[in-house]
Amino acid sequence: MTEGITAKQGVAYARGHFVNLDEPVIPVEDRAHQFGDGIYEVVRVYGGKPFLLEDHLDRFFQSAKLIALTPDRSRSALKALIEEAIARADQSEAQVYLQLSRGIVKRNHAFPSGIPTHLALTVRPVDDSKYHDIREYGQRVIFAEDIRWKYCYIKSLNL
């Protein structure tokens, strides 16, 4: 583990407690790692406040429901954890990333039963200064066809 990681560089939460960002905490047998079996959400923090947190939580819990994943904490408990993590990070401009997997269990394609889900979360500072000119003057773009489904035979790790 690298020494010197501070809250100014970010805060992490995994396996039920806050940890250093560089602390190895995700077991190889986590279904997120093995199968991409889980969900995630990203919440932008402006001025120390999570932006549209209720909407993000709606989507998080709806995503869990749609893949038959039952979070092991309530919405209010998750909201409190996110707010605690933001406070620990002490960043006015940040990004919260949370990921919920089906759990840590021996690799098997069948959904496990009776295994607790695994929540991982990070809060990292965001530097938006590089986007100032884009906001001020706009950005040129090139549109391209989404061809991912043409390559569905590739056994990718999702994104």
Short mmCIF file of C-alpha atoms in Angstrom, two decimals:
data_model
loop_
_atom_site.label_atom_id
_atom_site.label_comp_id
_atom_site.label_asym_id
_atom_site.label_seq_id
_atom_site.Cartn_x
_atom_site.Cartn_y
_atom_site.Cartn_z
CA MET A 1 0.00 0.00 0.00
CA THR A 2 1.26 3.46 -0.88
CA GLU A 3 1.67 5.82 2.06
CA GLY A 4 0.39 9.36 2.01
CA ILE A 5 -3.05 9.02 0.39
CA THR A 6 -5.13 11.79 1.91
CA ALA A 7 -8.79 12.74 1.88
CA LYS A 8 -7.83 15.54 -0.51
CA GLN A 9 -7.13 12.83 -3.11
CA GLY A 10 -10.34 11.01 -2.35
CA VAL A 11 -12.16 8.72 0.03
CA ALA A 12 -13.06 5.06 -0.48
CA TYR A 13 -15.52 2.68 1.17
CA ALA A 14 -15.50 -1.09 0.70
CA ARG A 15 -16.31 -4.24 2.64
CA GLY A 16 -18.19 -2.24 5.25
CA HIS A 17 -15.67 0.44 6.17
CA PHE A 18 -13.76 3.46 4.91
CA VAL A 19 -10.33 2.63 3.48
CA ASN A 20 -7.45 4.34 1.71
CA LEU A 21 -7.94 4.64 -2.04
CA ASP A 22 -4.94 2.44 -2.69
CA GLU A 23 -5.84 -0.28 -0.17
CA PRO A 24 -6.55 -3.62 -1.89
CA VAL A 25 -10.06 -4.56 -0.75
CA ILE A 26 -12.00 -6.15 -3.62
CA PRO A 27 -11.59 -9.94 -3.64
CA VAL A 28 -11.10 -11.71 -6.94
CA GLU A 29 -14.32 -13.61 -6.25
CA ASP A 30 -16.48 -10.46 -6.23
CA ARG A 31 -19.13 -10.96 -8.92
CA ALA A 32 -18.53 -7.42 -10.20
CA HIS A 33 -14.98 -8.48 -10.98
CA GLN A 34 -15.84 -11.94 -12.32
CA PHE A 35 -19.00 -11.18 -14.30
CA GLY A 36 -19.67 -7.45 -14.26
CA ASP A 37 -22.65 -8.51 -12.13
CA GLY A 38 -23.75 -5.34 -10.48
CA ILE A 39 -24.83 -1.76 -10.91
CA TYR A 40 -23.25 1.64 -10.48
CA GLU A 41 -24.15 5.29 -10.16
CA VAL A 42 -22.14 8.51 -10.39
CA VAL A 43 -23.19 11.63 -8.51
CA ARG A 44 -21.54 15.00 -9.07
CA VAL A 45 -20.94 17.15 -6.01
CA TYR A 46 -21.15 20.93 -6.45
CA GLY A 47 -20.35 23.26 -3.58
CA GLY A 48 -20.20 20.26 -1.24
CA LYS A 49 -23.75 19.17 -2.12
CA PRO A 50 -24.60 16.06 -4.16
CA PHE A 51 -26.46 17.10 -7.31
CA LEU A 52 -29.85 15.44 -7.86
CA LEU A 53 -29.04 12.80 -5.25
CA GLU A 54 -32.66 11.65 -4.94
CA ASP A 55 -32.87 11.10 -8.71
CA HIS A 56 -29.58 9.17 -8.69
CA LEU A 57 -30.83 7.01 -5.82
CA ASP A 58 -34.08 6.38 -7.72
CA ARG A 59 -32.08 5.11 -10.70
CA PHE A 60 -29.71 3.10 -8.47
CA PHE A 61 -32.54 1.22 -6.74
CA GLN A 62 -34.48 0.82 -10.01
CA SER A 63 -31.37 -0.64 -11.69
CA ALA A 64 -30.95 -3.06 -8.78
CA LYS A 65 -34.57 -4.15 -9.07
CA LEU A 66 -34.32 -4.69 -12.83
CA ILE A 67 -31.42 -7.15 -12.46
CA ALA A 68 -32.92 -8.84 -9.37
CA LEU A 69 -30.25 -7.43 -7.07
CA THR A 70 -31.35 -6.67 -3.51
CA PRO A 71 -29.24 -4.01 -1.80
CA ASP A 72 -28.39 -4.86 1.80
CA ARG A 73 -29.03 -1.32 3.01
CA SER A 74 -31.98 1.01 2.83
CA ARG A 75 -32.19 4.10 0.70
CA SER A 76 -31.83 6.33 3.77
CA ALA A 77 -28.79 4.36 4.98
CA LEU A 78 -27.16 4.64 1.55
CA LYS A 79 -27.91 8.37 1.42
CA ALA A 80 -26.36 8.81 4.87
CA LEU A 81 -23.27 6.85 3.79
CA ILE A 82 -22.87 9.02 0.67
CA GLU A 83 -23.21 12.19 2.75
CA GLU A 84 -20.66 10.88 5.28
CA ALA A 85 -18.22 10.03 2.49
CA ILE A 86 -18.60 13.51 0.98
CA ALA A 87 -17.96 15.07 4.39
CA ARG A 88 -14.87 12.88 4.92
CA ALA A 89 -13.51 13.85 1.50
CA ASP A 90 -13.96 17.51 2.38
CA GLN A 91 -14.21 18.48 -1.30
CA SER A 92 -16.56 21.14 -2.57
CA GLU A 93 -16.22 19.84 -6.15
CA ALA A 94 -16.22 16.05 -6.34
CA GLN A 95 -17.64 12.93 -7.91
CA VAL A 96 -19.21 10.07 -5.97
CA TYR A 97 -18.99 6.65 -7.63
CA LEU A 98 -20.89 3.79 -6.08
CA GLN A 99 -20.99 0.21 -7.24
CA LEU A 100 -23.10 -2.61 -5.91
CA SER A 101 -22.26 -6.19 -6.84
CA ARG A 102 -24.21 -9.36 -6.23
CA GLY A 103 -21.56 -10.29 -3.70
CA ILE A 104 -18.34 -12.11 -2.98
CA VAL A 105 -18.76 -15.78 -3.71
CA LYS A 106 -17.01 -18.63 -5.53
CA ARG A 107 -17.22 -18.11 -9.30
CA ASN A 108 -20.35 -19.78 -10.66
CA HIS A 109 -22.73 -18.57 -13.36
CA ALA A 110 -25.86 -19.18 -11.31
CA PHE A 111 -26.98 -16.30 -9.08
CA PRO A 112 -25.92 -17.03 -5.52
CA SER A 113 -28.54 -17.10 -2.78
CA GLY A 114 -28.09 -15.87 0.75
CA ILE A 115 -24.91 -13.93 -0.10
CA PRO A 116 -24.80 -10.28 0.97
CA THR A 117 -24.31 -7.73 -1.78
CA HIS A 118 -21.06 -5.77 -1.84
CA LEU A 119 -21.04 -1.98 -1.96
CA ALA A 120 -17.95 -0.04 -2.98
CA LEU A 121 -17.88 3.74 -3.08
CA THR A 122 -15.36 6.47 -3.84
CA VAL A 123 -15.43 10.24 -3.58
CA ARG A 124 -12.78 11.98 -5.65
CA PRO A 125 -12.12 15.65 -6.28
CA VAL A 126 -13.13 17.08 -9.66
CA ASP A 127 -11.28 19.87 -11.42
CA ASP A 128 -13.69 21.49 -13.86
CA SER A 129 -11.33 24.29 -14.88
CA LYS A 130 -10.37 22.38 -18.05
CA TYR A 131 -14.00 22.68 -19.20
CA HIS A 132 -14.21 26.45 -18.82
CA ASP A 133 -13.53 27.16 -22.50
CA ILE A 134 -15.97 24.46 -23.61
CA ARG A 135 -18.73 26.00 -21.50
CA GLU A 136 -17.84 29.48 -22.68
CA TYR A 137 -17.31 28.83 -26.39
CA GLY A 138 -18.79 25.41 -27.12
CA GLN A 139 -17.16 22.27 -28.44
CA ARG A 140 -16.90 20.75 -31.89
CA VAL A 141 -18.13 17.18 -32.05
CA ILE A 142 -18.11 14.30 -34.47
CA PHE A 143 -21.02 11.87 -34.39
CA ALA A 144 -20.37 8.20 -35.05
CA GLU A 145 -22.59 5.17 -35.24
CA ASP A 146 -22.68 3.01 -32.11
CA ILE A 147 -21.29 -0.29 -33.38
CA ARG A 148 -20.93 -2.18 -30.11
CA TRP A 149 -23.79 -4.59 -30.85
CA LYS A 150 -22.05 -5.60 -34.09
CA TYR A 151 -19.32 -7.06 -31.90
CA CYS A 152 -21.47 -8.86 -29.34
CA TYR A 153 -19.38 -12.02 -29.83
CA ILE A 154 -16.51 -10.34 -27.96
CA LYS A 155 -16.56 -11.41 -24.33
CA SER A 156 -15.76 -7.98 -22.95
CA LEU A 157 -15.77 -6.76 -19.38
CA ASN A 158 -18.86 -4.66 -20.08
CA LEU A 159 -17.94 -1.02 -20.70
#
